[in-house]
Coordinates of C-alpha atoms in Angstrom, one line a residue:
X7 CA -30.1 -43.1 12.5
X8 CA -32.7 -42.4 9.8
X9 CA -32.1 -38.8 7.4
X10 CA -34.5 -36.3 9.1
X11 CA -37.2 -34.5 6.9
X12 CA -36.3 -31.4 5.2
X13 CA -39.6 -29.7 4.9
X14 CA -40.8 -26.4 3.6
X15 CA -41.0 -23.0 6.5
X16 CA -44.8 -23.5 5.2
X17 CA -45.0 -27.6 5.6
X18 CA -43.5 -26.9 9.3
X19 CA -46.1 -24.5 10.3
X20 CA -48.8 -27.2 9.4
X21 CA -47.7 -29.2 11.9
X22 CA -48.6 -27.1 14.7
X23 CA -52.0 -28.4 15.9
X24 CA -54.9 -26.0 17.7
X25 CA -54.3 -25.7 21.6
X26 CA -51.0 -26.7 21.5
X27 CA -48.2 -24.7 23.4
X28 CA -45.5 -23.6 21.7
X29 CA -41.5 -21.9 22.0
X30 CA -39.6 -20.1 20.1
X31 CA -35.7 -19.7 19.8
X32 CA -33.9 -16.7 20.1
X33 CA -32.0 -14.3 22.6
X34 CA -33.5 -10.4 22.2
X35 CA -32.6 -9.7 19.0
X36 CA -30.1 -12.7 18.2
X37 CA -31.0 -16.0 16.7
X38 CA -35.0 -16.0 16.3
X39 CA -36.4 -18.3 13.6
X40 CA -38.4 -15.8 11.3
X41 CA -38.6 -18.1 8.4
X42 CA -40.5 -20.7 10.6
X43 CA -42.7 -18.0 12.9
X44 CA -43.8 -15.9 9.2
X45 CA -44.6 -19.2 8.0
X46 CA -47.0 -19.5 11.2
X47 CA -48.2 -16.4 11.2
X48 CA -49.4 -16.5 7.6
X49 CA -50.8 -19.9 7.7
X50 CA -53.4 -18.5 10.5
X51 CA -54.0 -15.4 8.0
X52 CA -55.1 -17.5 5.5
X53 CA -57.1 -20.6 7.5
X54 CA -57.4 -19.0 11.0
X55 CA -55.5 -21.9 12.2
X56 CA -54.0 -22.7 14.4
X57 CA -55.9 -21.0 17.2
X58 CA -55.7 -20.4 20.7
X59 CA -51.6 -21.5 21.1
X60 CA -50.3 -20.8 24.3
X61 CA -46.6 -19.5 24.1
X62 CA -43.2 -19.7 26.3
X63 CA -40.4 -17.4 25.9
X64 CA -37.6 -16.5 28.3
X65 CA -35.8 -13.6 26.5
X66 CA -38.0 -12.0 24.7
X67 CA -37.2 -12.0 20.9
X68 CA -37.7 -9.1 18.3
X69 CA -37.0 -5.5 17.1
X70 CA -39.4 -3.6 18.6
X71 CA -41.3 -3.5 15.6
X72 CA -42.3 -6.2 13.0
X73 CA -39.9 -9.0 13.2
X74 CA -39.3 -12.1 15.6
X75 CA -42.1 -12.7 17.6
X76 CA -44.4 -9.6 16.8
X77 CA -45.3 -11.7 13.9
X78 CA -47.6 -13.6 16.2
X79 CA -49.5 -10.5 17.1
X80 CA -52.9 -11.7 15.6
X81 CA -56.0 -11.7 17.7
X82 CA -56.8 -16.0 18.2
X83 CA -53.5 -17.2 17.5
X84 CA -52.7 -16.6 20.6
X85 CA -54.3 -17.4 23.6
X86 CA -51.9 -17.0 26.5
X87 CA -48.2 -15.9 26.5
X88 CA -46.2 -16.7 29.4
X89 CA -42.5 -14.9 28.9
X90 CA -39.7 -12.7 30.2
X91 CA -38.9 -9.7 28.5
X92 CA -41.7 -7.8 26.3
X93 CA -40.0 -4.7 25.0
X94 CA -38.8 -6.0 21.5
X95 CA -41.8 -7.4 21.4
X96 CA -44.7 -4.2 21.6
X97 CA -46.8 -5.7 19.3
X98 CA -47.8 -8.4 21.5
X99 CA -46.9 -6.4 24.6
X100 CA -50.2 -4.3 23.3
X101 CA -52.3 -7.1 23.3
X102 CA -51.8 -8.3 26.5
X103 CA -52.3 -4.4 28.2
X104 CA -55.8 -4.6 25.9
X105 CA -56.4 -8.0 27.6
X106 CA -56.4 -9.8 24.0
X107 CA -54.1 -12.9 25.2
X108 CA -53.7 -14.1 29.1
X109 CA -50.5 -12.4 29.6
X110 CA -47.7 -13.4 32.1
X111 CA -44.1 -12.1 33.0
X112 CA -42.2 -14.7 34.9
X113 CA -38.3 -14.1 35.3
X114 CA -36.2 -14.6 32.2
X115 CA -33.5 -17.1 34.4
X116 CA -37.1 -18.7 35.5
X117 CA -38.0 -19.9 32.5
X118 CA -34.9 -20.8 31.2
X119 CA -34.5 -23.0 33.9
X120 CA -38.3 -24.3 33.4
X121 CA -37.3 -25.8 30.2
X122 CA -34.3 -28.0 31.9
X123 CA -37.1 -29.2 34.2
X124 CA -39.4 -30.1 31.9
X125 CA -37.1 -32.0 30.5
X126 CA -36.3 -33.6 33.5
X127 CA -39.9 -34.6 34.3
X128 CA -39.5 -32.3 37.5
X129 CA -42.6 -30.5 38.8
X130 CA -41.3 -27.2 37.9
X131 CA -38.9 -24.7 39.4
X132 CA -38.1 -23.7 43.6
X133 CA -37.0 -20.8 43.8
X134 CA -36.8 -17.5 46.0
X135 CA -36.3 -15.7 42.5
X136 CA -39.6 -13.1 42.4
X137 CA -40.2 -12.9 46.3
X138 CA -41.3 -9.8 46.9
X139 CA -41.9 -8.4 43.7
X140 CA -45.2 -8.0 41.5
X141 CA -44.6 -11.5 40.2
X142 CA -45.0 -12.9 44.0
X143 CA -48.8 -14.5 44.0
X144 CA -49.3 -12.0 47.3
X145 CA -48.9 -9.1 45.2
X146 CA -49.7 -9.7 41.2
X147 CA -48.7 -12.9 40.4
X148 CA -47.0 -11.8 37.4
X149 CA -50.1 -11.1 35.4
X150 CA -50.4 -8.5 33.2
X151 CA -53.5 -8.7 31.0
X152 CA -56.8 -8.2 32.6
X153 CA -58.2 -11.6 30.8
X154 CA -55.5 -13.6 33.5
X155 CA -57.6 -15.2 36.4
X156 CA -55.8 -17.9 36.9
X157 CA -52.8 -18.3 39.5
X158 CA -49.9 -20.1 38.4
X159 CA -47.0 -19.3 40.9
X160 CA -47.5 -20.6 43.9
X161 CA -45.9 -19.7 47.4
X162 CA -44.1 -22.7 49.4
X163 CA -42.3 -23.0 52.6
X164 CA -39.1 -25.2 52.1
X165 CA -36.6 -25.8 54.3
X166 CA -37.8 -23.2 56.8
X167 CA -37.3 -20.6 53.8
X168 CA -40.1 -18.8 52.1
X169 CA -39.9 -19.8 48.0
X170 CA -42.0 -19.6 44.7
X171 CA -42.9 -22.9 42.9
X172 CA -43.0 -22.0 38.6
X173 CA -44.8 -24.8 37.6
X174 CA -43.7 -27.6 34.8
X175 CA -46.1 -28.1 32.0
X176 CA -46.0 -30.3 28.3
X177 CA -44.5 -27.9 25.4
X178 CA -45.9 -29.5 22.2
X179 CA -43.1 -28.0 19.4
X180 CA -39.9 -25.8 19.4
X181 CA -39.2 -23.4 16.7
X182 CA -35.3 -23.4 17.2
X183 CA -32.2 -22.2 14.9
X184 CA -28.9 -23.2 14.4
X185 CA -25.9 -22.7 11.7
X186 CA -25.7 -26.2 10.4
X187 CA -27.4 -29.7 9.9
X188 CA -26.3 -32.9 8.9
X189 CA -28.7 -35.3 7.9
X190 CA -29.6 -36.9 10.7
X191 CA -30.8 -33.6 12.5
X192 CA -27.4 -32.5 14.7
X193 CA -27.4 -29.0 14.6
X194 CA -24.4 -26.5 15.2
X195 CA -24.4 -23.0 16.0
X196 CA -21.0 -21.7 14.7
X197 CA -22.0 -18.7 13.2
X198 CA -24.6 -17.7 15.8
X199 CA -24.1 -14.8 18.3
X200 CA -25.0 -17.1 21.6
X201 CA -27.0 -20.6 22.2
X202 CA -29.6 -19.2 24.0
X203 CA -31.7 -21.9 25.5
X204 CA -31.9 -24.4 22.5
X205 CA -30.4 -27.7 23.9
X206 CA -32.6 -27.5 26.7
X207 CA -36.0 -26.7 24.4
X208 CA -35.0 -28.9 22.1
X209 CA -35.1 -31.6 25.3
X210 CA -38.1 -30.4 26.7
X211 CA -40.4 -30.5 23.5
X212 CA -38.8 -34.0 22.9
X213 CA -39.7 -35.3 26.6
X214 CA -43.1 -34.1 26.1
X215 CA -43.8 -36.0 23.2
X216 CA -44.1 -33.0 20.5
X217 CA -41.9 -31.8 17.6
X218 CA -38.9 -29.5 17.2
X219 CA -38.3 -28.0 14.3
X220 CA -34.8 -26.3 13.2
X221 CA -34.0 -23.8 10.9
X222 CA -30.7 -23.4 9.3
X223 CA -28.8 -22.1 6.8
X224 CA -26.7 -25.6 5.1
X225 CA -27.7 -28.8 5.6
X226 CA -24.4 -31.3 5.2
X227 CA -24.1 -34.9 4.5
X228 CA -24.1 -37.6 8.3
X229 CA -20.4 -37.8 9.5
X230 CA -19.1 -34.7 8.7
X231 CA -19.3 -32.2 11.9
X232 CA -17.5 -32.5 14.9
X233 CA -18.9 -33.9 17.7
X234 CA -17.8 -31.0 19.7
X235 CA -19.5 -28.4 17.4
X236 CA -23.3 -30.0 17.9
X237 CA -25.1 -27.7 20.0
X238 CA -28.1 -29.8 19.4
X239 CA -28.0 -33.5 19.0
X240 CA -29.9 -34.9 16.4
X241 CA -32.0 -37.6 18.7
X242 CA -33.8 -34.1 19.5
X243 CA -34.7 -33.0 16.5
X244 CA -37.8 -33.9 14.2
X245 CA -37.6 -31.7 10.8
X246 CA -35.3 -29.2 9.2
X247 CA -36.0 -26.1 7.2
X248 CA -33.9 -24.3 5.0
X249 CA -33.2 -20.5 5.2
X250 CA -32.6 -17.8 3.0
X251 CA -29.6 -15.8 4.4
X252 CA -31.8 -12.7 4.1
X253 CA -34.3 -14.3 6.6
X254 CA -31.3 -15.6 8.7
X255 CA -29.2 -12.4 9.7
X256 CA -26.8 -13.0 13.0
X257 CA -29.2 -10.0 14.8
X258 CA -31.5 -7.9 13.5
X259 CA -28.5 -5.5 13.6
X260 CA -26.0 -7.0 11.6
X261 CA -26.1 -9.6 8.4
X262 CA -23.1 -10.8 10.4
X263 CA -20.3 -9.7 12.5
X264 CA -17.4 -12.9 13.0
X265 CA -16.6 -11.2 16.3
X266 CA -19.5 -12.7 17.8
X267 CA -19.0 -16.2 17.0
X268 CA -15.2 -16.0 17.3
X269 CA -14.7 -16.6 13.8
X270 CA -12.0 -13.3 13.4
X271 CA -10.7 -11.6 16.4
X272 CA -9.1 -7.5 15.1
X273 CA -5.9 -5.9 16.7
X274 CA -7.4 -4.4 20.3
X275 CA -7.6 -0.7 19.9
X276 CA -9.7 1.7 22.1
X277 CA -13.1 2.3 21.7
X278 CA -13.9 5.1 19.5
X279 CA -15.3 8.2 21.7
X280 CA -18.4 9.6 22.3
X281 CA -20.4 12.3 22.8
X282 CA -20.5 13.5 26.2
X283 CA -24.4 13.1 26.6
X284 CA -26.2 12.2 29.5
X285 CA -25.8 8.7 29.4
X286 CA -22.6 8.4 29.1
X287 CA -22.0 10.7 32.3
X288 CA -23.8 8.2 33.8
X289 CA -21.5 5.0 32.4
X290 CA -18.8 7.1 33.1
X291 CA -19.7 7.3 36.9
X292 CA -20.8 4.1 37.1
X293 CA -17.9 2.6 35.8
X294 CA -16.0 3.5 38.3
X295 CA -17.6 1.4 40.3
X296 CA -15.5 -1.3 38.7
X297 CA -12.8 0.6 40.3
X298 CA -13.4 0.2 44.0
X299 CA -13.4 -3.6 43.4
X300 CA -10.7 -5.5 45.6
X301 CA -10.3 -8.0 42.5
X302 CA -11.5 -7.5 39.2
X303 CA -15.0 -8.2 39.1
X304 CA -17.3 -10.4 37.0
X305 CA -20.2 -7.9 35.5
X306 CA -23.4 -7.5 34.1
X307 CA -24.5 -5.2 31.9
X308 CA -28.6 -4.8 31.3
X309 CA -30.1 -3.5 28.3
X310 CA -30.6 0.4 27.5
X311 CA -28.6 3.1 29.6
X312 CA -26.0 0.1 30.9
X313 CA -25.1 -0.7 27.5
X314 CA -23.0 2.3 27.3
X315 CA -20.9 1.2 30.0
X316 CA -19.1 -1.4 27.8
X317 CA -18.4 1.8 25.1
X318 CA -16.4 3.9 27.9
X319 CA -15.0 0.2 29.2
X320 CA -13.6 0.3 25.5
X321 CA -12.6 4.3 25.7
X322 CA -10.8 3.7 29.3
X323 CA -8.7 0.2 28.0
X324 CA -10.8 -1.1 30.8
X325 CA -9.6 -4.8 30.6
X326 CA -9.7 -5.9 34.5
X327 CA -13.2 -6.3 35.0
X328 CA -15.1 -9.5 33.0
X329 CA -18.7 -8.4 31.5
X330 CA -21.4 -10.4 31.0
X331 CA -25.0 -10.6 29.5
X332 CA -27.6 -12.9 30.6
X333 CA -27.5 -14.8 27.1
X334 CA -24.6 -16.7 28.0
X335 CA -21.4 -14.3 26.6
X336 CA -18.8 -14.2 29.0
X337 CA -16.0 -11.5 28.0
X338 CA -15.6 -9.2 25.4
X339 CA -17.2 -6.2 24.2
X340 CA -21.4 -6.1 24.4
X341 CA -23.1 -4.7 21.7
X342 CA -26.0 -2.9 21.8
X343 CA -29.2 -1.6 20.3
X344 CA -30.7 -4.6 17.8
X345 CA -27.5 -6.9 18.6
X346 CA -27.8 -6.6 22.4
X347 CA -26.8 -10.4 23.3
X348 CA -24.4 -10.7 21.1
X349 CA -20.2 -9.3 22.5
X350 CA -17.6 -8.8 20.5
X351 CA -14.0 -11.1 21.1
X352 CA -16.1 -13.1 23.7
X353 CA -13.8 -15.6 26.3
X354 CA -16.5 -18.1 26.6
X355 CA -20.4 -18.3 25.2
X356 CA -22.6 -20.3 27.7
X357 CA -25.9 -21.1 27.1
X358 CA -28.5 -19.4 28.9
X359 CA -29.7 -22.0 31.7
X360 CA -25.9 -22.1 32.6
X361 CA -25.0 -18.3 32.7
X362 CA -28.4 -18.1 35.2
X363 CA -27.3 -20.9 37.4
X364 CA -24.0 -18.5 38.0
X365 CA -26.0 -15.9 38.3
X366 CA -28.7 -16.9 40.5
X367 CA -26.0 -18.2 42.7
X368 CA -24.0 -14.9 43.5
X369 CA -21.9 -15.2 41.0
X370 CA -22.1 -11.7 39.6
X371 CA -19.9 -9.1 41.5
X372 CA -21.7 -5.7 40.0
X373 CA -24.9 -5.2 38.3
X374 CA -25.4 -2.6 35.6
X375 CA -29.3 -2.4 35.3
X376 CA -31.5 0.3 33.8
X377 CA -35.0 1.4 36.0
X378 CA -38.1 3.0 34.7
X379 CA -39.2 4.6 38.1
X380 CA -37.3 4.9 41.4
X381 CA -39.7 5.8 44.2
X382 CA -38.9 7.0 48.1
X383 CA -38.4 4.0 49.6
X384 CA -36.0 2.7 46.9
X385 CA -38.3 0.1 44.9
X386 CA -37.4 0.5 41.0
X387 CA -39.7 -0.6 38.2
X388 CA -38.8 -1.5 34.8
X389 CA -41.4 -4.2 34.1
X390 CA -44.5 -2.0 33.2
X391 CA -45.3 2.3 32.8
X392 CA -49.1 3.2 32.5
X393 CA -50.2 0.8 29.7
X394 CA -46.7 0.0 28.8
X395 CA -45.6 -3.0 28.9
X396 CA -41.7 -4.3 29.0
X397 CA -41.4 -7.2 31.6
X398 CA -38.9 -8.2 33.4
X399 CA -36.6 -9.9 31.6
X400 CA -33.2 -11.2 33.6
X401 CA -33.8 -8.4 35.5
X402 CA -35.5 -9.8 39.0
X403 CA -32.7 -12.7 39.0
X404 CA -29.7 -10.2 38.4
X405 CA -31.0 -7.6 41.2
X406 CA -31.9 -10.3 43.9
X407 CA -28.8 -12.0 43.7
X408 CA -25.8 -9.6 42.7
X409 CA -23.8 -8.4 45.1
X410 CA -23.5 -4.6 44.3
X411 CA -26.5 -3.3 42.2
X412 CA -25.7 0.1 40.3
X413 CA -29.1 1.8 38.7
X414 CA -28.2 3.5 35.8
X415 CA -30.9 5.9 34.3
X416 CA -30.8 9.9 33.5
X417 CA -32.9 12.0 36.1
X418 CA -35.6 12.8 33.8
X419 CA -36.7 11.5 30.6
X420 CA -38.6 12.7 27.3
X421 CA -37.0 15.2 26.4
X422 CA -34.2 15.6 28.8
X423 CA -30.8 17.7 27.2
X424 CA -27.9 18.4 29.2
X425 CA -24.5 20.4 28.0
X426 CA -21.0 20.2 29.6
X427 CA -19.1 23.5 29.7
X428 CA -15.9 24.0 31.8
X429 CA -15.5 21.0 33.6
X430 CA -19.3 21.7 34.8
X431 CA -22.9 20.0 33.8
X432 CA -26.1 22.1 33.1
X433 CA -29.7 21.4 32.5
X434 CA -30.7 22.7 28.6
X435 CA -34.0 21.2 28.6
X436 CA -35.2 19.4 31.7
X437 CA -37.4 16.0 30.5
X438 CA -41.5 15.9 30.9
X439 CA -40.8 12.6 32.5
X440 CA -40.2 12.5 36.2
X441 CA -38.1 8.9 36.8
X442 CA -38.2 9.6 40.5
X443 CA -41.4 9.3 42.5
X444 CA -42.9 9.1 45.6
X445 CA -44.3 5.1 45.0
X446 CA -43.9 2.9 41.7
X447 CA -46.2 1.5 39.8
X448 CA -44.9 -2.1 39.7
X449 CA -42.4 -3.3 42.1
X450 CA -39.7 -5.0 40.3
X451 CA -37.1 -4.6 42.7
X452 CA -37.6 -4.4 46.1
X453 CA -35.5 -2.4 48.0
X454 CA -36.3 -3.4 51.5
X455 CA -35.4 -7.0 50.3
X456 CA -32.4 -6.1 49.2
X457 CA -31.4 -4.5 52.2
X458 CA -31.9 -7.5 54.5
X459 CA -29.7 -9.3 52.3
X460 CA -27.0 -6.5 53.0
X461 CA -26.9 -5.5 49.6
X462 CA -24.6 -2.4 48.2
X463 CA -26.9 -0.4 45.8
X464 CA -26.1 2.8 44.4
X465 CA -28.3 5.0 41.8
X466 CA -26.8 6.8 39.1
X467 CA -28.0 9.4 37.2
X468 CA -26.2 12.0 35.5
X469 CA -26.5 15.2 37.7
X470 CA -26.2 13.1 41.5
X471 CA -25.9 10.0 43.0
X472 CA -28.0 7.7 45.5
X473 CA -27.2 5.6 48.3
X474 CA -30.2 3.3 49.3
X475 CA -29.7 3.9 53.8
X476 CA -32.2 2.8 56.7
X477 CA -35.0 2.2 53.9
X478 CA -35.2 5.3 51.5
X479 CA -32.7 7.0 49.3
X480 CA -29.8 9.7 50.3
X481 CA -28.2 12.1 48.0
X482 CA -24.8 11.4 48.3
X483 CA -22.7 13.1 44.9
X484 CA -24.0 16.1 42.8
X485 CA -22.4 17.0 39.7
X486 CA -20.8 20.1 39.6
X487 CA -22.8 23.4 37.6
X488 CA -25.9 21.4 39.1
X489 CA -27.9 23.3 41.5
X490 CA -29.3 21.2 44.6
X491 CA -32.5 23.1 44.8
X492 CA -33.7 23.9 41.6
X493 CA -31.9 21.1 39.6
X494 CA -32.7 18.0 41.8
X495 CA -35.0 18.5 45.0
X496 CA -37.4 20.6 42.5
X497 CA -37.2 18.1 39.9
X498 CA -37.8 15.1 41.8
X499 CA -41.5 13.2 43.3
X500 CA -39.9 10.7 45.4
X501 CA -38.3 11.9 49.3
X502 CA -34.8 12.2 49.3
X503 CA -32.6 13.0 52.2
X504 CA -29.1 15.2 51.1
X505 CA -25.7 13.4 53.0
X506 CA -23.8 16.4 55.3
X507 CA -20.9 14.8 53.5
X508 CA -22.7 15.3 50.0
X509 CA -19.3 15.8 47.7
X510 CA -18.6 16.8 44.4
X511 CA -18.8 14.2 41.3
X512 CA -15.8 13.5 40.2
X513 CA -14.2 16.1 38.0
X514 CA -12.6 13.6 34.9
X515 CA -16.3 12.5 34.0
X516 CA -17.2 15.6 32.8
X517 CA -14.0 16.3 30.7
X518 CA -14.2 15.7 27.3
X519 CA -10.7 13.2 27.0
X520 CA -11.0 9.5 28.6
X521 CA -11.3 9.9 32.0
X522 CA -7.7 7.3 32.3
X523 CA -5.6 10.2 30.9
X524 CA -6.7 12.6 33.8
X525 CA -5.5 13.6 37.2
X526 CA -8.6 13.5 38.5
X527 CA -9.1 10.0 37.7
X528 CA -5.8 8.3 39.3
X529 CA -7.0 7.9 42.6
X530 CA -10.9 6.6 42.1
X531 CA -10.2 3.2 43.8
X532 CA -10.0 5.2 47.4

């Protein structure tokens, strides 16, 4: 095999031809390429090519403000994005609400499984993932920019079963990233928080006939990695490009942390506490969900509110049940904020085709997922609000397909502050934001859906919790101090029926110790 190229971040981003369709590496905010997407981004700055690029990305990947794929945000460069999740990405997220780039939001597990059948010469992906959601073609068809005319998701009968067809398409050059190179192109990813979905880019780009480029930190000389540490073969790969560590950190949290690779694993010791805020009332109740399990369950956690559930897992030594995140970690300890995707002490790091074919396939026992808006009937949406844009991420695939869902999000928001005195929870400032209304805006989960499939859903928020029953949602725990009337029914646009059996939250979520080292908390599992 012949040395590969080892070109410049700026000799890469000539390659990339007008009209071509393009993908980016990268997990959230774990693993993204900046060297090579700055490079591309200031070539079209200076020569206003290349133009009208059509990009592919499953999880979205940024920091909510200038870095990962914001740095594509120029009017031209793009001219349609089809992706998962937006919300690290608001610069781009803006454009397509303003109509500047035909926008779509296809699920996060979709796409990821799109690249392995491009690869694969397949027509594209079957799947019942997105039924009855906004992204169905009989609702929105996942658009979200008013420039979208087109209809690419198609509804098919197979098998007697209703399904949506994603369709397959050429992708002309992968941005990827890895640890190491040798010379002839194979790639590891040692040092890397997760291997998001690089083999299988890598192979699609390369089955399409285009060009994947790699960054990484080292290049070493042919012969000298191990077989069983090359994430991506080198048959795959066309050029290499050197980073600066600066432009190469783990996340956009951390430089690095070696407890995300597995490099260094620290004496276990609890978590360090908390404050008793809102949200973590909320973990704290949802948690216990882990309790009720007849075997110790295999989790999800989503991004935002959920994320706190792995900091009181940590607080309560809670070591039976097995979390997981969409980009492939299995085990561990989640981070969050700017290293969400990345776990501390994982047991195993898939990549992320893999972790969704568990996932679409029941595998996950208890979802964790955050919601934007909750209306009457029980829909949730936490793909788009007014002209905010976050899409979907992993979210429709985890919600359609786990077998308990628990929604975790405070009552109100903007603004909301709540205080915990005696053993009892009160209402300081209510928020301006009403998360529960009478319809949602987008439907990104529908309840009625869910029900025929005999799902268990629950919504938690940190003053009382819902049961979604016979196609709306019943008030079935109120925390005590909370007042029914002026606390919940006042405060709340969606219609809500109150249990006769409505009982008291449990009293150890709202003492200040870990809930484990309370009375109150020994028989939770009845």
């Amino acid at each position: 095999m012949h040395d590969k190229p080892i070109i410049s971040a700026e000799n890469a981003a000539q390659l990339v031809q007008e009209g071509w369709t393009i993908t980016t590496g990268g997990f959230g905010s774990c693993g993204h390429p900046d060297t090579l997407t700055r490079a591309l981004a200031q070539r079209f700055t200076s020569e206003e090519q290349p133009c009208g690029l059509t990009l592919v990305f499953a999880a979205g990947q940024g920091d909510k403000a200038e870095k990962g794929l914001n740095l594509l945000a120029h009017r031209g460069l793009l001219k349609k994005a089809i992706g998962g999740y937006w919300a690290l990405t608001p610069a781009l997220a803006t454009m397509a609400a303003r109509g500047e780039i035909e926008a779509h939001n296809w699920p996060q597990g979709v796409i990821s499984h799109l690249y392995r059948a491009i690869a694969g010469k397949k027509p594209g992906v079957v799947t019942h993932i997105g039924l009855d959601t906004f992204i169905d073609p009989r609702r929105e068809g996942g658009k979200l920019s008013p420039s979208c005319k087109e209809d690419l998701i198609q509804v098919i009968t197979l098998g007697g079963q209703e399904q949506l067809f994603y369709p397959a398409f050429p992708i002309h050059c992968a941005f990827l990233r890895g640890t190491r190179a040798d010379r002839h192109g194979n790639i590891t990813m040692e040092a890397e928080a997760n291997f998001q979905d690089s083999l299988a880019q890598a192979q699609a780009v390369h089955n399409s006939g285009g060009i994947v480029v790699v960054q990484v930190l080292e290049v070493v000389e042919a012969g000298t990695l191990a077989p069983h540490e090359v994430r991506i073969p080198g048959i795959f790969v066309d050029y290499l490009v050197k980073a600066a560590e600066a432009d190469h950190w783990q996340t956009y949290g951390e430089r690095y942390n070696p407890t995300y690779s597995g490099m260094w694993t620290p004496a276990r010791r609890a978590g360090q506490p908390f404050d008793l805020n809102a949200k973590k009332i909320i973990a704290r109740r949802a948690y216990l969900e882990t309790r009720r399990c007849a075997r110790s369950p295999v989790i999800n956690l989503g991004i935002g509110t959920p994320e706190y559930i792995a900091r009181v897992a940590a607080e309560e030594h809670g070591e039976d049940a097995t979390l997981t995140i969409e980009s492939g970690v299995i085990g561990g300890t989640p981070a969050g904020g700017l290293s969400f995707g990345a776990a501390s002490n994982p047991r195993a790091i898939l990549d992320q085709p893999s972790q969704f074919d568990f996932y679409d396939g029941g595998g996950i026992d208890i979802a964790f997922l955050g919601c934007g808006q909750v209306d009457s009937r029980g829909d949730v949406n936490i793909s788009r609000m007014g002209t905010r844009i976050n899409g979907v991420g992993g979210f429709v695939n985890i919600s359609q397909t786990a077998k308990k869902v628990v929604f975790c999000t405070p009552f109100t928001a903007d603004g909301l502050e709540v205080a915990v005195q005696n053993g009892e929870l009160h209402i300081v400032q209510e928020g301006r934001i009403r998360k529960f209304v009478d319809t949602v805006e987008q439907i990104s989960f529908n309840a009625a859906r869910s029900a025929a499939h005999r799902q268990e859903i629950l919504y938690v928020t940190e003053r009382g919790v819902f049961e979604l029953r016979n196609g709306g949602l019943v008030l079935t725990e109120i925390a005590k101090g909370i007042d029914l009337e002026r606390d919940i029914l006042a405060q709340c646009g969606a219609r809500i029926r109150v249990s006769e059996q409505l009982r008291a939250m449990r009293s150890a979520i709202l003492c200040e110790p870990p809930m484990a080292t309370t009375d109150a908390f020994a028989s939770v599992s009845t």
